[in-house]
XYZ file of C-alpha atoms in Angstrom:
313
model
C 8.855 9.377 0.610
C 9.885 12.137 3.029
C 13.493 13.104 3.720
C 15.356 10.627 5.945
C 14.629 11.508 9.559
C 12.073 14.200 8.678
C 8.438 14.317 7.669
C 8.909 16.962 4.997
C 7.732 19.732 7.336
C 10.916 20.226 9.352
C 9.880 17.917 12.217
C 11.614 14.788 13.363
C 10.191 11.626 11.796
C 7.465 10.148 13.973
C 6.972 13.366 15.931
C 3.588 13.705 17.582
C 1.906 16.995 16.863
C -1.458 18.616 16.279
C -4.556 18.644 18.452
C -3.269 15.875 20.727
C -0.105 17.712 21.776
C -1.666 18.740 25.097
C -3.374 15.414 25.689
C -5.039 13.016 23.300
C -8.543 13.929 22.223
C -8.613 17.148 24.206
C -10.271 19.023 21.357
C -12.751 16.314 20.398
C -16.294 15.728 21.566
C -16.981 12.995 24.138
C -17.448 9.582 22.580
C -21.062 8.504 23.196
C -20.318 4.959 22.031
C -17.669 4.378 24.685
C -15.259 2.993 22.084
C -11.515 3.416 22.013
C -10.144 5.904 19.480
C -10.038 4.692 15.893
C -6.613 4.720 14.243
C -6.609 5.703 10.558
C -3.462 4.858 8.604
C -3.568 7.523 5.899
C -2.089 7.299 2.439
C -2.644 9.845 -0.308
C -5.813 11.389 -1.691
C -9.103 12.531 -0.184
C -10.322 9.239 1.255
C -8.572 9.392 4.662
C -10.317 12.700 5.407
C -13.669 11.298 4.264
C -13.326 8.268 6.546
C -12.196 10.426 9.484
C -15.139 12.786 9.032
C -17.642 9.922 8.772
C -16.271 8.235 11.909
C -16.271 11.524 13.834
C -19.843 12.220 12.719
C -20.789 8.912 14.367
C -19.188 10.111 17.605
C -15.944 8.163 17.270
C -12.647 9.694 18.326
C -10.008 9.360 15.627
C -6.242 9.616 15.442
C -4.478 9.621 12.091
C -1.173 7.947 11.274
C 0.134 9.941 8.323
C 2.478 8.111 5.967
C 5.360 10.326 4.964
C 5.480 11.038 1.252
C 1.834 10.101 0.720
C -0.562 11.670 3.239
C -1.928 15.174 2.729
C -0.540 17.667 5.304
C -4.081 19.094 5.571
C -4.890 16.002 7.648
C -2.901 17.552 10.481
C -6.144 19.162 11.652
C -6.875 15.798 13.313
C -4.841 14.316 16.159
C -1.998 12.745 14.209
C 1.415 11.148 14.035
C 3.740 11.227 11.004
C 5.690 8.031 10.352
C 7.754 6.183 7.792
C 6.497 2.877 6.467
C 9.293 0.966 8.145
C 8.742 2.275 11.673
C 6.274 -0.369 12.839
C 7.621 -0.576 16.401
C 7.541 3.128 17.198
C 4.177 3.826 15.604
C 2.457 0.895 17.336
C 3.838 1.967 20.695
C 2.526 5.481 20.105
C -0.895 4.140 19.106
C -1.236 1.856 22.105
C -0.274 4.672 24.478
C -3.281 6.606 23.176
C -5.739 3.738 23.530
C -6.049 2.827 19.848
C -7.261 -0.733 19.382
C -8.949 -0.653 15.962
C -7.136 0.467 12.823
C -8.324 1.185 9.294
C -5.997 1.625 6.307
C -7.143 3.993 3.569
C -5.681 6.169 0.828
C -3.374 5.859 -2.165
C -0.040 4.157 -1.634
C 2.429 3.038 -4.286
C 4.555 -0.019 -3.632
C 7.751 1.241 -1.965
C 11.280 -0.011 -2.447
C 12.535 -1.893 0.587
C 15.507 0.447 0.896
C 13.112 3.396 1.304
C 11.199 1.933 4.248
C 13.423 3.293 7.035
C 13.363 0.177 9.206
C 13.255 0.471 12.977
C 14.396 -2.371 15.277
C 11.021 -4.155 15.192
C 10.973 -4.171 11.398
C 14.613 -5.280 11.163
C 13.763 -8.389 13.148
C 10.988 -9.107 10.627
C 13.110 -8.375 7.562
C 13.180 -11.933 6.093
C 9.416 -12.162 6.390
C 8.897 -8.707 4.886
C 11.151 -9.616 1.953
C 8.879 -12.570 1.196
C 5.822 -10.294 1.208
C 7.314 -8.256 -1.629
C 7.477 -11.358 -3.840
C 3.929 -11.233 -5.164
C 1.031 -9.001 -6.062
C -0.505 -6.183 -4.055
C -3.085 -8.381 -2.343
C -0.325 -10.722 -1.172
C 1.680 -7.775 0.161
C -1.239 -6.001 1.842
C -2.584 -9.191 3.409
C 0.858 -9.783 4.875
C 0.981 -6.254 6.244
C -2.424 -6.815 7.853
C -1.026 -9.904 9.537
C 1.915 -7.948 10.911
C -0.341 -5.218 12.286
C -2.710 -7.766 13.846
C 0.221 -9.376 15.618
C 0.930 -6.027 17.261
C -2.440 -6.305 19.043
C -4.716 -4.266 16.772
C -7.996 -5.209 15.131
C -8.059 -4.333 11.440
C -11.354 -2.954 10.118
C -12.324 -1.879 6.618
C -13.175 1.633 5.500
C -16.545 0.271 4.398
C -17.176 -0.944 7.963
C -16.174 2.333 9.588
C -17.932 4.545 7.038
C -20.599 2.495 5.197
C -22.152 5.708 3.866
C -19.155 6.009 1.527
C -20.043 2.780 -0.301
C -21.531 3.292 -3.744
C -25.012 1.772 -4.187
C -26.566 -0.365 -6.870
C -28.172 1.241 -9.898
C -27.501 4.114 -12.288
C -26.391 7.156 -10.294
C -26.589 9.945 -12.853
C -28.717 11.095 -15.755
C -27.371 8.660 -18.375
C -28.152 4.965 -18.764
C -25.825 2.351 -20.292
C -26.956 0.824 -23.584
C -27.387 -2.909 -24.142
C -23.950 -3.019 -25.782
C -22.420 -1.255 -22.827
C -24.173 -3.581 -20.404
C -22.589 -6.506 -22.268
C -19.192 -4.776 -21.984
C -19.739 -4.400 -18.236
C -20.540 -8.110 -17.887
C -17.401 -9.029 -19.821
C -15.299 -6.708 -17.696
C -16.527 -8.380 -14.519
C -15.751 -11.796 -16.020
C -12.184 -10.663 -16.735
C -11.669 -9.346 -13.184
C -13.006 -12.587 -11.717
C -10.847 -14.708 -14.009
C -7.650 -12.782 -13.249
C -8.312 -12.454 -9.519
C -6.486 -15.666 -8.527
C -3.326 -14.184 -10.096
C -3.586 -11.038 -7.911
C -3.988 -8.767 -10.941
C -5.676 -5.368 -10.577
C -9.260 -4.352 -10.043
C -10.002 -2.523 -13.294
C -10.525 -3.277 -16.977
C -11.628 -1.329 -20.071
C -13.948 -3.099 -22.506
C -15.093 -1.628 -25.834
C -17.655 -3.415 -28.007
C -16.666 -6.735 -26.469
C -12.905 -6.143 -26.848
C -10.823 -6.176 -23.673
C -8.802 -3.049 -24.492
C -6.829 -2.638 -21.241
C -6.343 -4.468 -17.948
C -5.120 -2.762 -14.796
C -1.913 -4.252 -13.440
C 0.748 -2.631 -11.270
C 0.318 0.784 -12.896
C -3.088 1.518 -11.339
C -6.309 2.870 -12.806
C -5.066 6.309 -13.845
C -2.137 4.927 -15.816
C -4.321 2.255 -17.403
C -6.661 5.009 -18.602
C -3.689 6.996 -19.905
C -2.398 3.926 -21.757
C -5.787 3.373 -23.370
C -5.955 7.033 -24.397
C -2.491 6.810 -25.983
C -3.520 3.716 -27.955
C -6.472 5.661 -29.355
C -4.345 8.689 -30.209
C -1.709 6.567 -31.943
C -4.280 4.669 -33.987
C -3.501 1.354 -32.286
C -7.161 1.291 -31.264
C -9.605 2.884 -33.688
C -12.594 3.556 -31.457
C -14.464 6.817 -31.632
C -15.247 8.911 -28.578
C -18.138 7.869 -26.364
C -17.498 4.119 -26.577
C -16.312 1.636 -23.992
C -16.616 1.167 -20.252
C -14.237 1.268 -17.299
C -15.237 -1.580 -14.976
C -13.998 -1.644 -11.356
C -14.526 -4.385 -8.780
C -12.626 -6.059 -5.932
C -10.680 -9.155 -6.877
C -12.300 -12.462 -5.846
C -11.016 -13.491 -2.456
C -9.568 -10.047 -1.776
C -9.458 -8.908 1.834
C -11.781 -5.912 1.638
C -10.252 -4.287 4.670
C -7.519 -2.996 2.355
C -7.326 -1.730 -1.218
C -11.067 -1.480 -1.827
C -11.641 0.176 -5.237
C -12.353 3.894 -5.069
C -14.008 6.373 -7.404
C -14.036 10.146 -7.500
C -14.646 13.038 -9.890
C -11.053 12.800 -11.116
C -11.708 9.244 -12.336
C -14.710 10.514 -14.291
C -12.629 13.329 -15.786
C -9.885 10.957 -16.929
C -12.393 8.465 -18.349
C -14.017 11.265 -20.351
C -10.661 12.553 -21.575
C -9.788 9.177 -23.115
C -13.194 8.844 -24.791
C -15.061 6.292 -22.679
C -18.837 6.175 -22.390
C -19.119 5.299 -18.732
C -17.925 3.693 -15.527
C -19.342 0.630 -13.808
C -18.460 -0.635 -10.346
C -19.542 -3.455 -8.080
C -22.279 -2.114 -5.831
C -21.070 -2.135 -2.255
C -17.562 -2.854 -3.538
C -16.222 0.672 -4.080
C -15.987 3.791 -1.951
C -16.298 7.448 -2.894
C -15.660 10.489 -0.693
C -18.429 12.576 -2.283
C -21.097 10.731 -4.269
C -22.864 13.939 -5.258
C -19.676 15.394 -6.740
C -19.138 12.132 -8.623
C -22.624 12.249 -10.144
C -22.316 15.912 -11.076
C -18.974 15.283 -12.772
C -20.406 12.328 -14.711
C -23.453 14.269 -15.888
C -21.288 17.215 -16.933
C -18.910 14.946 -18.852
C -21.710 12.964 -20.531
C -20.746 9.650 -18.888
C -22.915 7.128 -17.120
C -21.970 5.772 -13.684
C -23.599 2.502 -12.657
C -23.444 0.200 -9.649
C -23.925 -3.427 -10.627
C -24.958 -6.376 -8.519
C -22.313 -8.131 -6.514
C -21.224 -8.935 -2.993
C -22.488 -6.226 -0.669
C -25.072 -4.953 -3.151
């Protein structure tokens, strides 16, 4: 998180800055759709920029709400507002003053400690309810956050609704095809995700020759891959390179407006480094900022990338 009272750039927390300083949207093109500006709550990584660019390309005005300690400062090229996770009252007031009615949440965000949230008065009044949200998995927490935001008068939309072009399609995307054994591993991985979904366990699993070698929990995909790689290096798992599949899919019943699985070249790189053969995802159930870069990285690393049938395929 950023320093208390600052955004890490020497400005007061919650300070408005950027292209909207002289009037919201002054530097943007007229909105041919006649819609209110889209608010993008931005965590870490490249996805907030990809969603903003896709929405702007469709003629939508955007304003970004940059989460301190997570969002990339490069996003300041858009109209923006830095805020701490606990400042619900001030950030919603700022958004409403600029005509924002729809909000999308996108980007990496690790579960914060309650003491790091920096509560404003609105959040202090909700403290008992917020404490209950932290007693459960990520889907429980994020669904509760969506409820809080909706109660402030905003409509929550998914990144896949705002920028459907970022959804990965069905079929093999690169030069390599999965083998029959790997297809069976993919099917088993999906079965595991569906079985664990009611317990709000993560969206990823590694399967090698029918063995469930790793399941994503609170650590996230990157750390699951690192754990699998360490098990191979230590001899705990004795699989050669070029075996096994990373399978990613939304949990059954998950609200797809938040925490939709994402893939990028860095995921391909890490999967190759730990010796996997490929990556499979639910078609229409994962987003990627640059599909071409993903395919090029997979081909260069000798991995297959495949979209498999599922909801949204």
